[in-house]
Amino acid sequence: MSLSTAALDSAYRQAERTLRKPSSAVWLRSVCVRTARFDEALDFYVNVLGLTLGGLGVHPLTAQPRAQMLDAEGHQVFELVEAPDDTGRGVHELAFGMPRRTVTLLRSRLDLQNVKYKEAGGALFLRDVDETLLRIETL
């Protein structure tokens, strides 16, 4: 069985439309807040605000100390990351979760549009137009 040129063109156009179409399978997973006063900020969020410390580690790209903060139901709501100085403080990173197929389509879209990204720690990292770091995790 041979595929006609029209059938190939149609399949190509359908794949192209799929790559361009935004996915509704995207969930906000966490927010990353950077601070130059990591210990004080950690104390504030745990002892003043009442969040639960979910764990300590290092950020996969910056290698700075980070803490995962959990809500009352045990869901991670944001990461607190140490910034080397005051210039990088505030909301630093938004983490999104997507099904594997959606991440694959996103990677293709990024490649087609020449958007720079990195892969580290099992996630994609890219920046939005305001230079906010976006982390895309496979669910």
Coordinates of C-alpha atoms in Angstrom, one line a residue:
M1 CA 0.0 0.0 0.0
S2 CA 1.4 3.3 -1.1
L3 CA 0.7 6.6 0.6
S4 CA -0.3 9.4 -1.8
T5 CA 1.4 12.8 -1.8
A6 CA -1.9 14.3 -0.6
A7 CA -2.1 11.8 2.3
L8 CA 1.5 12.6 3.4
D9 CA 0.8 16.3 3.1
S10 CA -2.3 15.9 5.1
A11 CA -0.5 13.9 7.9
Y12 CA 2.3 16.5 7.9
R13 CA -0.1 19.4 8.3
Q14 CA -2.0 17.6 11.0
A15 CA 1.2 17.0 13.0
E16 CA 2.2 20.6 12.4
R17 CA -1.2 21.8 13.8
T18 CA -0.8 19.5 16.8
L19 CA 2.6 21.0 17.6
R20 CA 1.2 24.5 17.4
K21 CA -1.9 23.9 19.4
P22 CA -1.5 24.8 23.1
S23 CA -2.0 21.8 25.4
S24 CA -4.6 21.9 28.1
A25 CA -2.6 19.2 30.0
V26 CA -0.5 21.6 32.0
W27 CA -0.4 22.0 35.7
L28 CA 1.4 24.5 37.9
R29 CA 3.5 22.4 40.2
S30 CA 5.4 25.0 42.2
V31 CA 6.9 28.4 42.4
C32 CA 10.5 29.1 43.3
V33 CA 11.3 32.1 45.5
R34 CA 14.9 33.3 45.7
T35 CA 16.3 35.0 48.8
A36 CA 19.7 36.3 49.9
R37 CA 18.6 35.5 53.5
F38 CA 17.9 31.8 53.2
D39 CA 18.0 30.8 56.9
E40 CA 15.8 33.7 57.9
A41 CA 13.3 33.1 55.1
L42 CA 13.1 29.4 55.9
D43 CA 12.5 30.2 59.6
F44 CA 9.7 32.7 58.5
Y45 CA 7.9 30.3 56.3
V46 CA 8.1 27.4 58.7
N47 CA 7.8 29.0 62.1
V48 CA 5.8 32.2 61.3
L49 CA 3.6 31.2 58.3
G50 CA 3.3 27.6 59.4
L51 CA 4.3 25.7 56.2
T52 CA 6.0 22.3 56.5
L53 CA 9.5 21.8 55.4
G54 CA 9.4 19.0 52.8
G55 CA 13.1 18.6 52.3
L56 CA 16.4 20.3 51.7
G57 CA 18.6 20.0 48.7
V58 CA 20.4 21.9 45.9
H59 CA 18.9 23.4 42.8
P60 CA 19.9 21.3 39.7
L61 CA 21.0 24.4 37.7
T62 CA 22.3 26.9 40.2
A63 CA 23.6 24.4 42.8
Q64 CA 22.3 26.8 45.5
P65 CA 20.6 25.4 48.6
R66 CA 16.9 25.0 48.3
A67 CA 14.0 24.0 50.5
Q68 CA 10.7 22.5 49.4
M69 CA 7.7 24.0 51.3
L70 CA 4.5 22.0 51.8
D71 CA 1.0 23.1 52.5
A72 CA -1.3 21.6 55.1
E73 CA -2.2 18.7 52.8
G74 CA 1.4 17.9 52.1
H75 CA 1.5 19.3 48.6
Q76 CA 4.6 21.2 47.5
V77 CA 3.6 24.8 47.1
F78 CA 6.9 26.5 46.4
E79 CA 10.7 26.1 46.7
L80 CA 12.8 28.6 48.6
V81 CA 16.3 28.9 47.0
E82 CA 19.3 30.8 48.2
A83 CA 20.4 33.7 45.9
P84 CA 24.0 34.7 46.0
D85 CA 23.1 38.4 46.4
D86 CA 20.1 40.7 46.6
T87 CA 19.8 41.2 42.9
G88 CA 18.2 37.8 42.2
R89 CA 15.6 37.7 44.9
G90 CA 11.8 37.3 44.5
V91 CA 9.9 34.9 42.3
H92 CA 12.5 33.1 40.3
E93 CA 11.0 30.0 38.8
L94 CA 7.6 28.5 37.9
A95 CA 7.4 24.8 37.7
F96 CA 4.9 23.1 35.4
G97 CA 3.9 19.5 35.2
M98 CA 2.9 17.9 31.9
P99 CA 2.2 14.4 30.6
R100 CA 5.2 12.9 28.7
R101 CA 3.4 13.3 25.3
T102 CA 2.8 17.0 26.1
V103 CA 6.5 17.5 27.0
T104 CA 7.6 15.8 23.8
L105 CA 5.3 18.1 21.8
L106 CA 6.6 21.1 23.7
R107 CA 10.2 20.1 23.0
S108 CA 9.4 19.9 19.3
R109 CA 7.7 23.3 19.4
L110 CA 10.7 24.8 21.2
D111 CA 13.1 23.3 18.6
L112 CA 11.0 24.5 15.7
Q113 CA 10.9 28.0 17.1
N114 CA 14.6 28.0 18.1
V115 CA 13.8 28.6 21.7
K116 CA 16.7 27.8 23.9
Y117 CA 16.2 25.3 26.8
K118 CA 18.3 23.0 28.9
E119 CA 17.6 19.5 30.2
A120 CA 18.8 18.8 33.8
G121 CA 17.5 16.7 36.7
G122 CA 14.8 15.1 34.5
A123 CA 13.2 18.4 33.5
L124 CA 13.3 21.1 30.8
F125 CA 14.4 24.6 31.8
L126 CA 13.7 27.7 29.7
R127 CA 13.1 31.4 30.3
D128 CA 10.0 33.4 29.5
V129 CA 10.1 36.9 27.9
D130 CA 10.8 38.5 31.3
E131 CA 13.6 36.0 32.0
T132 CA 11.6 34.1 34.7
L133 CA 12.9 30.5 34.7
L134 CA 10.3 27.9 33.8
R135 CA 10.8 24.3 34.8
I136 CA 8.8 21.7 32.9
E137 CA 8.5 18.3 34.6
T138 CA 7.1 15.1 33.2
L139 CA 4.2 13.8 35.3

